[in-house]
Amino acid sequence: MEEHLVDWSRAQFALTVMYHWIFVPLTLGLGFIVAIMETIYLKTGSQLWKKTTKFWMTLFAINFAIGVATGIIMEFEFGTNWANYSWFVGDIFGAPLAIEGVLAFFMESTFFAVMYFGWEKVGKKFHLLSTWLVAIGSNLSALWILVANGWMQNPIGMTFNPDTVRNEMVDFWSIILSPIATSKFLHTISSGFVMGSLFVVGVSAWYLLKNRDVAFAKNSILVGASFGLIVSLFLAFNGDESGHQVAVKQPMKLAAMEGLYEGKTEAGLVAAGILNPNKTATNDESEFLVKVEIPYALSILSYRDPKAFVPGIKDLVYGNEEYKIMSVKEKMQKGKIALASLEAYKEAKKEKNEQKALQARQTLEENMQYFGYGHLKNVEDVIPPVATTFYAFHIMVSLGGWFVALFALLLFFSIKKDIQKYKLLLLSALWSIPLGYIAGEAGWVVAEVGRQPWAIQDLMLVGTATTHIATTNVIISFWLFALLFTLLLIAEIKIMLKQIKIGPEGEH
Amino acid sequence: MESFKKIYNFYFDGFKNMVVGKTLWKIIVIKLLLILVILNYFVYDKSLKTQYKTEQEKSDFVYKNLIRSN
């Protein structure tokens, strides 16, 4: 496979997903915040809360409308750029996406209409129910695609059928309830909730700085900061669980996240640091130019034991007998056996030699978990881009910490003081809106760059997954998508800003 | 019949009274047109679905790619 093509296909998918992820988190979070605000309106009967709800609902609609269908491009790309992959994953990927289409999409779109058109036409309680169902439906949409992504990170609940060259689902619930999928879902939607909260407190802070719509802005900050504090604390708690799952299922990703080349017991977690750019798995240079470490924290995070051994990149590539870690070289041998068995099976079937086919199938099944290693050229190819993964992880975690502090401060000053007097805090809230997007994108960089070179962990390389199409086609479509998404983003920002300037008293 | 009329009026009035929604719908239509029509017909003319008719042909194609990558 031409490397140029693989890189462009990769870049195109990354571009699509990263732009898609600009729109999604706000939808996930703002939906629930609007539902909370409407609940308060129903409880209090206050017209201010009604106006507050309608204002944020309009911004929710703008974001939803601009973002809708950007995800369809990804599904389109699966068929065109990643045809080998799409076939290989079979119904495991297809089933969750189909459920998403049927259940969540219809749920969202039906109640979306009631939410916007039904203010004076349906009962207040039914309207509120619709708002909650739109919020829940949006998050259910995310569930299915994240289950599919979780399976790619930890492929379970399936069996490979050599006749069809597809993986077939044998245990739906183990795929849905896989620890990687559940922690990924919770981590992702809660990051969306944090984004929604940051957006609400940031925009409200702007009103307070401008000294307009003060009561509305204070109400909004109170809801945004309360919700934000709860979900950002949950995000941190769940991030710990995600880290543990990564350590167990994708130890190479964890090693890259921490820039850990040499495995160690009682491993410390790098709180901040600068990687040595000259460090590779094949030299003995030091890993960091400078770093600040939290003692034992990496061992605790990884295996819930302060003395646990955390394998480094070198252990995972070259093996470690003491800790029973198989080398990539050995895995490559098993992978090549798996590929040869598949070939032998197909030949035996053609010759109608059932005995030979059975033997080949047994050997294939014994080595199937290393299938993807058969396509590797060098043992070091399993190392993901360490610097990108490390810095993205630390940016995400640092910003996550800042968001907890920001929400706590906003909540404290909202309740105990006149928050409008604290300009620096309000400015911080306003400027934290882009930081929320950066944190969310960084999280996806960790998840996806950190698992390179795999499209499906241990089973299929990105290079194998790519369709053999003209590189020019991919380059043209890359730039067309880039243009389209940039125009959509500009449109969203312009319409949002216009609506924010109009404020809660204007028409929606 | 009365229920259908109510639902029809609900949507009709809703769309008629939209303010920001009108701009959003224009964007959605243009976007879908670009995504589904232009890119589908002008950028990608070949995919596994269009190139091969039967499941067996598709399976053979992917199998060959897996073995060739070895």
XYZ file of C-alpha atoms in Angstrom:
578
model
C 0.000 0.000 0.000
C 1.269 3.426 -0.978
C 2.200 5.318 2.186
C 1.126 8.606 0.655
C -2.414 7.235 0.169
C -2.602 5.882 3.721
C -1.464 9.214 5.151
C -3.971 11.215 3.082
C -6.799 8.809 3.968
C -5.812 9.117 7.601
C -5.649 12.903 7.355
C -9.037 13.048 5.663
C -10.707 10.971 8.339
C -8.997 12.951 11.100
C -10.203 16.194 9.528
C -13.783 14.922 9.259
C -13.875 13.631 12.827
C -12.214 16.696 14.341
C -14.615 19.077 12.621
C -17.556 16.836 13.523
C -16.394 16.981 17.123
C -16.614 20.783 17.116
C -20.405 20.513 16.824
C -21.224 17.365 18.787
C -20.091 18.160 22.363
C -22.120 21.355 22.566
C -25.217 19.469 21.417
C -24.622 16.785 24.057
C -24.171 19.248 26.907
C -26.436 22.135 26.008
C -29.390 19.781 25.500
C -29.346 18.784 29.167
C -28.726 22.326 30.391
C -31.741 23.571 28.435
C -33.818 20.712 29.886
C -32.719 21.682 33.421
C -33.608 25.322 32.771
C -37.039 24.390 31.441
C -37.611 22.195 34.498
C -36.895 25.229 36.684
C -39.321 27.263 34.567
C -42.026 24.647 35.061
C -41.391 24.573 38.819
C -41.271 28.343 39.308
C -43.517 29.589 36.492
C -41.076 32.506 36.125
C -41.098 34.233 32.728
C -37.390 34.988 33.136
C -36.644 31.260 33.229
C -38.830 30.779 30.168
C -36.865 33.429 28.281
C -33.621 31.914 29.530
C -34.671 28.463 28.322
C -35.782 29.748 24.911
C -32.561 31.684 24.385
C -30.279 28.704 25.054
C -32.630 26.485 23.072
C -32.072 28.724 20.046
C -28.298 28.440 20.372
C -28.742 24.673 20.762
C -30.725 24.616 17.501
C -28.074 26.617 15.629
C -25.343 24.252 16.719
C -27.511 21.201 16.035
C -28.476 22.375 12.538
C -24.939 23.253 11.508
C -23.532 20.026 12.915
C -26.237 17.674 11.688
C -25.086 15.304 8.938
C -21.383 16.088 9.400
C -21.213 12.589 10.883
C -22.739 11.112 7.735
C -19.508 11.954 5.913
C -17.654 9.541 8.192
C -20.062 6.743 7.328
C -19.626 7.648 3.678
C -15.849 7.421 4.080
C -16.050 3.979 5.679
C -17.383 2.655 2.395
C -15.082 4.561 0.078
C -11.725 5.062 1.811
C -11.904 2.171 4.262
C -13.619 -0.552 2.267
C -11.353 -3.359 3.547
C -12.051 -2.282 7.074
C -15.813 -1.933 6.538
C -16.047 -5.420 5.137
C -13.795 -6.944 7.794
C -15.792 -5.500 10.728
C -19.065 -6.734 9.236
C -22.236 -6.289 11.266
C -20.362 -5.316 14.431
C -20.033 -1.800 13.122
C -23.183 -1.879 11.024
C -25.582 -2.913 13.806
C -24.842 -0.086 16.267
C -24.943 2.495 13.470
C -28.262 1.143 12.233
C -29.699 1.303 15.752
C -28.438 4.868 15.979
C -30.213 5.763 12.752
C -33.517 4.160 13.652
C -33.861 4.833 17.357
C -31.965 7.928 18.318
C -32.384 9.881 15.104
C -36.166 9.484 15.011
C -36.419 10.184 18.715
C -34.421 13.368 18.332
C -36.168 14.630 15.223
C -39.724 13.931 16.448
C -39.338 15.644 19.775
C -37.141 18.369 18.309
C -40.203 19.669 16.445
C -42.310 19.661 19.636
C -39.508 21.444 21.480
C -39.380 24.313 18.976
C -42.883 24.535 17.528
C -44.856 23.423 20.552
C -44.296 26.190 23.132
C -47.874 27.418 23.115
C -49.421 24.382 21.431
C -48.747 21.442 23.716
C -49.011 21.134 27.477
C -46.084 22.421 29.547
C -45.294 18.977 30.904
C -45.317 17.356 27.479
C -43.092 20.142 26.183
C -40.654 19.578 29.018
C -40.695 15.840 28.339
C -39.850 16.543 24.688
C -36.908 18.714 25.694
C -35.550 15.970 27.946
C -36.082 13.370 25.216
C -34.140 15.468 22.699
C -31.270 15.697 25.189
C -31.399 11.959 25.898
C -31.777 11.132 22.184
C -28.688 13.178 21.276
C -26.676 11.294 23.845
C -28.066 7.942 22.709
C -26.851 8.788 19.206
C -23.395 9.154 20.654
C -23.716 5.825 22.486
C -23.830 3.693 19.346
C -20.934 5.254 17.503
C -18.867 5.147 20.707
C -19.697 1.468 21.180
C -18.389 0.884 17.658
C -15.269 2.903 18.446
C -14.838 1.029 21.731
C -14.910 -2.245 19.816
C -12.115 -0.994 17.553
C -10.028 -0.279 20.654
C -10.913 -3.618 22.263
C -12.393 -6.082 19.756
C -14.504 -8.626 21.643
C -17.803 -10.479 21.309
C -17.144 -11.646 17.754
C -15.716 -14.501 15.753
C -13.856 -14.326 12.452
C -15.475 -16.203 9.576
C -12.789 -17.159 7.023
C -15.434 -17.997 4.408
C -16.766 -14.460 4.291
C -13.551 -12.794 5.603
C -15.744 -10.945 8.090
C -16.053 -10.729 11.821
C -19.457 -11.829 13.037
C -21.094 -10.684 16.227
C -21.636 -13.524 18.700
C -22.291 -11.558 21.870
C -24.104 -8.232 21.458
C -24.065 -7.436 25.188
C -20.345 -7.995 25.642
C -19.765 -5.428 22.865
C -22.211 -2.916 24.349
C -21.049 -3.449 27.925
C -17.332 -3.782 27.234
C -15.471 -1.772 29.901
C -13.665 0.209 27.199
C -16.959 1.083 25.462
C -18.762 2.079 28.661
C -15.916 4.183 30.022
C -15.450 5.763 26.573
C -19.151 6.596 26.349
C -19.297 8.098 29.834
C -16.054 10.009 29.380
C -17.105 11.373 26.010
C -20.617 12.486 26.918
C -19.452 14.010 30.189
C -16.816 15.968 28.249
C -19.749 17.197 26.132
C -21.597 18.209 29.305
C -18.532 20.155 30.413
C -18.396 21.844 26.992
C -22.069 22.804 27.253
C -21.475 24.231 30.722
C -18.411 26.187 29.598
C -20.409 27.629 26.731
C -23.254 28.738 29.010
C -21.017 30.310 31.669
C -18.744 31.872 29.028
C -21.546 33.518 27.043
C -23.293 34.598 30.256
C -20.039 36.107 31.503
C -19.946 38.211 28.320
C -23.407 39.632 29.175
C -22.240 40.510 32.668
C -19.088 42.149 31.346
C -21.302 44.172 28.993
C -23.687 44.879 31.892
C -26.770 43.714 30.006
C -29.431 41.066 30.678
C -27.892 40.709 34.136
C -30.600 38.604 35.807
C -30.712 36.209 32.862
C -26.917 35.897 32.821
C -26.698 35.276 36.583
C -29.367 32.576 36.384
C -27.548 30.963 33.492
C -24.204 31.016 35.300
C -25.798 29.415 38.336
C -27.147 26.508 36.284
C -24.054 26.242 34.056
C -21.589 26.297 36.953
C -23.591 23.838 39.108
C -24.002 21.374 36.260
C -20.427 22.016 35.126
C -18.941 21.343 38.549
C -20.796 18.047 38.951
C -19.962 16.781 35.463
C -16.343 17.962 35.482
C -15.761 16.109 38.767
C -17.412 13.042 37.262
C -15.237 13.489 34.163
C -12.099 13.409 36.308
C -13.328 10.339 38.182
C -14.255 8.593 34.943
C -10.956 9.665 33.347
C -9.211 7.652 36.049
C -11.276 4.584 35.057
C -10.538 5.216 31.370
C -6.823 5.349 32.197
C -7.104 2.031 34.038
C -8.882 0.440 31.062
C -6.248 1.755 28.657
C -3.504 0.297 30.870
C -5.151 -3.122 30.781
C -6.262 -3.255 27.129
C -3.915 -0.869 25.316
C -0.695 -0.646 27.344
C 1.240 0.839 24.408
C -1.146 3.791 24.329
C -0.648 4.354 28.046
C 3.145 4.198 27.651
C 2.923 6.827 24.882
C 0.580 9.006 26.977
C 3.234 9.040 29.695
C 6.352 9.019 27.475
C 7.374 5.856 29.311
C 10.037 3.889 27.445
C 11.422 1.790 30.300
C 8.822 -0.029 32.363
C 9.012 0.309 36.122
C 7.389 -0.604 39.416
C 6.100 2.157 41.714
C 5.752 4.293 38.595
C 5.045 7.994 38.978
C 2.595 9.925 36.834
C 4.101 12.806 34.871
C 2.145 15.901 35.889
C 4.036 18.088 33.432
C 7.133 17.650 31.337
C 9.064 18.209 28.135
C 9.959 15.105 26.159
C 13.471 14.615 24.843
C 12.924 14.909 21.050
C 15.921 12.637 20.368
C 14.564 9.748 22.420
C 13.623 6.604 20.494
C 13.026 2.983 21.466
C 16.418 2.072 20.037
C 18.622 4.484 22.000
C 19.371 4.996 25.674
C 18.863 8.742 25.886
C 16.742 10.033 28.750
C 13.007 10.251 28.146
C 12.506 13.812 29.371
C 14.382 17.102 29.302
C 12.414 18.122 32.368
C 9.452 16.663 34.249
C 7.389 16.909 37.415
C 6.116 13.561 38.669
C 3.460 12.431 41.148
C 4.986 9.408 42.930
C 3.235 6.015 42.551
C 0.300 7.597 40.726
C 0.837 5.806 37.389
C 1.009 2.380 39.066
C -2.164 3.162 41.022
C -3.978 4.519 37.952
C -2.931 1.552 35.827
C -3.361 -1.433 38.120
C -4.775 0.001 41.377
C -1.555 -0.952 43.151
C 1.213 1.546 44.080
C 3.854 -1.141 43.572
C 2.560 -2.472 40.227
C 4.860 -2.766 37.240
C 3.854 -0.476 34.378
C 5.361 -1.653 31.074
C 7.186 0.881 28.934
C 7.419 1.084 25.156
C 10.592 -1.048 25.099
C 8.985 -3.814 27.199
C 6.009 -3.900 24.879
C 8.080 -3.909 21.698
C 10.952 -6.200 22.660
C 9.157 -8.234 25.334
C 9.891 -8.720 29.029
C 10.257 -12.277 30.290
C 10.108 -11.306 33.964
C 6.644 -9.812 33.538
C 5.564 -12.300 30.836
C 5.186 -9.677 28.125
C 5.343 -11.163 24.639
C 7.572 -9.366 22.142
C 6.173 -7.894 18.936
C 8.526 -10.177 16.986
C 6.781 -13.211 18.452
C 3.369 -11.676 17.810
C 4.414 -11.022 14.202
C 5.286 -14.692 13.798
C 1.866 -15.681 15.125
C 0.232 -13.111 12.867
C 1.999 -14.539 9.842
C 0.811 -18.029 10.851
C -2.746 -16.663 11.034
C -2.482 -15.151 7.551
C -0.907 -18.316 6.112
C -3.690 -20.385 7.729
C -6.334 -18.177 6.135
C -4.661 -18.702 2.768
C -4.378 -22.460 3.389
C -8.041 -22.588 4.406
C -9.145 -20.870 1.218
C -6.989 -23.213 -0.894
C -8.321 -26.288 0.900
C -11.890 -25.094 0.344
C -11.179 -24.604 -3.340
C -9.761 -28.149 -3.499
C -12.781 -29.344 -1.465
C -10.369 -30.873 1.078
C -12.449 -30.564 4.283
C -9.836 -32.197 6.544
C -7.153 -29.735 5.469
C -9.627 -26.854 5.743
C -10.522 -27.842 9.306
C -6.868 -27.971 10.350
C -6.156 -24.593 8.760
C -9.184 -23.073 10.467
C -8.073 -24.379 13.863
C -4.609 -22.867 13.395
C -6.205 -19.615 12.277
C -8.440 -19.473 15.353
C -5.476 -20.185 17.655
C -3.542 -17.249 16.204
C -6.396 -14.916 15.240
C -5.783 -12.494 18.104
C -2.420 -11.641 16.462
C -3.841 -11.440 12.922
C -2.887 -7.796 12.349
C 0.711 -8.339 13.458
C 1.167 -10.478 10.334
C 1.044 -7.293 8.258
C 3.729 -5.443 10.246
C 7.082 -4.817 8.580
C 9.160 -3.773 11.614
C 8.664 -4.359 15.323
C 8.981 -0.630 16.043
C 5.985 0.092 13.780
C 3.662 -0.605 16.728
C 4.861 2.543 18.502
C 2.372 5.403 18.096
C 3.543 9.031 17.735
C 4.720 9.485 21.325
C 5.062 13.286 21.445
C 1.589 13.930 19.981
C -0.033 11.458 22.358
C 1.900 12.685 25.404
C 1.250 16.402 24.893
C -2.414 15.900 23.895
C -2.983 13.842 27.052
C -1.370 16.410 29.324
C -3.192 19.322 27.690
C -6.501 17.481 28.178
C -5.835 16.649 31.831
C -4.532 20.142 32.702
C -7.549 21.798 31.110
C -9.845 19.327 32.873
C -8.335 20.456 36.195
C -8.805 24.107 35.259
C -12.478 23.540 34.410
C -13.176 22.030 37.852
C -11.578 25.082 39.495
C -13.417 27.509 37.204
C -16.847 26.010 37.869
C -16.166 25.886 41.614
C -15.139 29.563 41.656
C -18.086 30.636 39.518
C -20.501 28.764 41.728
C -18.988 30.164 44.915
C -19.052 33.768 43.689
C -22.551 33.323 42.230
C -23.952 32.204 45.563
C -21.877 34.169 48.060
C -20.958 37.379 46.232
C -21.999 39.639 43.385
C -20.247 37.812 40.572
C -20.537 40.769 38.230
C -17.814 42.562 40.189
C -15.238 39.845 39.469
C -14.156 40.853 35.975
C -11.099 38.606 35.818
C -13.186 35.548 36.676
C -15.771 36.511 34.062
C -13.058 37.012 31.453
C -11.609 33.613 32.382
C -15.026 32.043 31.890
C -15.400 33.701 28.486
C -11.957 32.592 27.296
C -12.505 29.083 28.573
C -14.997 28.387 25.757
C -12.236 27.699 23.179
C -10.276 25.815 25.864
C -13.194 23.388 26.166
C -12.972 22.636 22.461
C -9.206 22.206 22.689
C -9.581 19.752 25.595
C -12.202 17.710 23.717
C -10.123 17.499 20.548
C -7.013 16.653 22.572
C -8.929 13.784 24.175
C -9.726 12.326 20.772
C -6.105 12.769 19.683
C -5.046 10.671 22.688
C -7.655 8.009 21.906
C -6.930 7.747 18.190
C -3.306 8.765 17.646
C -2.376 6.758 20.737
C -3.660 3.534 19.178
C -1.830 3.897 15.877
C -0.939 1.956 13.754
C -4.127 -0.002 14.439
C -7.505 0.523 12.792
C -8.744 -2.416 14.899
C -6.509 -3.138 17.863
C -4.153 -6.051 17.025
C -6.352 -7.225 14.130
C -6.046 -4.692 11.351
C -3.491 -2.002 10.549
C -4.613 1.354 9.190
C -2.572 0.568 6.074
C -4.461 -2.700 5.562
C -7.820 -1.041 6.203
C -7.320 1.584 3.496
C -8.970 1.183 0.098
C -6.717 1.138 -2.948
C -8.084 4.255 -4.616
C -6.341 7.087 -6.426
C -4.482 9.321 -3.990
C -5.580 12.334 -6.051
C -9.223 11.535 -5.214
C -8.446 11.520 -1.520
C -6.481 14.771 -1.752
C -9.283 16.512 -3.688
C -11.944 15.302 -1.260
C -9.742 16.279 1.703
C -9.646 19.889 0.529
C -13.336 19.893 -0.392
C -14.234 18.660 3.075
C -11.857 21.193 4.632
C -13.544 23.989 2.680
C -17.055 22.772 3.442
C -16.416 22.377 7.161
C -14.655 25.718 7.427
C -17.614 27.427 5.752
C -19.989 25.647 8.134
C -17.910 26.718 11.101
C -17.838 30.328 9.945
C -21.619 30.187 9.399
C -22.153 28.765 12.880
C -19.982 31.359 14.573
C -21.631 34.232 12.670
C -25.206 33.077 13.382
C -24.361 32.332 17.023
C -22.738 35.722 17.558
C -25.674 37.484 15.921
C -28.134 35.639 18.152
C -26.045 36.288 21.275
C -25.927 40.003 20.436
C -29.724 40.008 20.021
C -29.951 38.420 23.465
C -32.756 36.700 25.368
C -35.253 39.475 24.698
C -35.076 39.116 20.910
C -36.967 36.834 18.522
C -35.905 33.216 18.184
C -58.583 12.918 10.057
C -58.832 15.616 12.686
C -55.554 14.396 14.209
C -53.724 14.536 10.871
C -55.007 18.076 10.338
C -53.764 19.061 13.787
C -50.322 17.575 13.111
C -50.192 19.250 9.690
C -51.100 22.631 11.171
C -48.607 22.131 13.960
C -45.735 21.717 11.496
C -47.106 24.282 9.011
C -47.383 27.014 11.640
C -44.072 26.027 13.137
C -42.192 26.339 9.870
C -44.061 29.510 8.908
C -43.191 31.291 12.140
C -39.525 30.315 12.227
C -37.050 33.194 12.558
C -33.498 31.841 12.832
C -34.765 28.467 11.643
C -35.229 29.651 8.047
C -31.516 30.429 7.705
C -30.655 27.135 9.381
C -32.799 25.132 6.991
C -31.122 26.821 4.013
C -27.753 25.828 5.422
C -28.901 22.247 6.021
C -30.186 21.876 2.443
C -27.033 23.357 0.875
C -24.854 21.214 3.110
C -26.683 17.986 2.301
C -26.549 18.812 -1.371
C -22.800 19.296 -1.190
C -22.180 16.232 0.928
C -24.472 13.712 -0.688
C -24.653 14.817 -4.304
C -21.459 16.589 -5.305
C -19.010 14.467 -3.331
C -20.796 11.229 -4.075
C -20.882 11.709 -7.819
C -17.823 13.818 -8.526
C -15.229 12.598 -6.080
C -15.932 8.949 -5.476
C -17.021 6.986 -8.458
C -15.842 3.641 -7.132
C -16.376 1.762 -3.899
C -16.689 -1.822 -2.764
C -20.462 -1.534 -3.154
C -20.415 -0.277 -6.733
C -17.454 -2.294 -8.027
C -18.620 -5.736 -6.949
C -22.105 -7.119 -7.203
C -22.138 -10.283 -5.083
C -21.110 -10.912 -1.502
C -18.638 -13.520 -2.761
C -16.908 -10.998 -5.047
C -16.650 -8.500 -2.213
C -15.275 -11.134 0.136
C -12.695 -12.257 -2.467
C -11.629 -8.667 -3.012
C -10.991 -8.042 0.698
C -9.332 -11.455 1.091
C -6.882 -10.639 -1.714
C -6.093 -7.295 -0.094
C -5.415 -8.983 3.243
C -3.095 -11.514 1.683
C -1.436 -8.950 -0.587
C -0.643 -6.725 2.412
C 1.236 -9.632 3.971
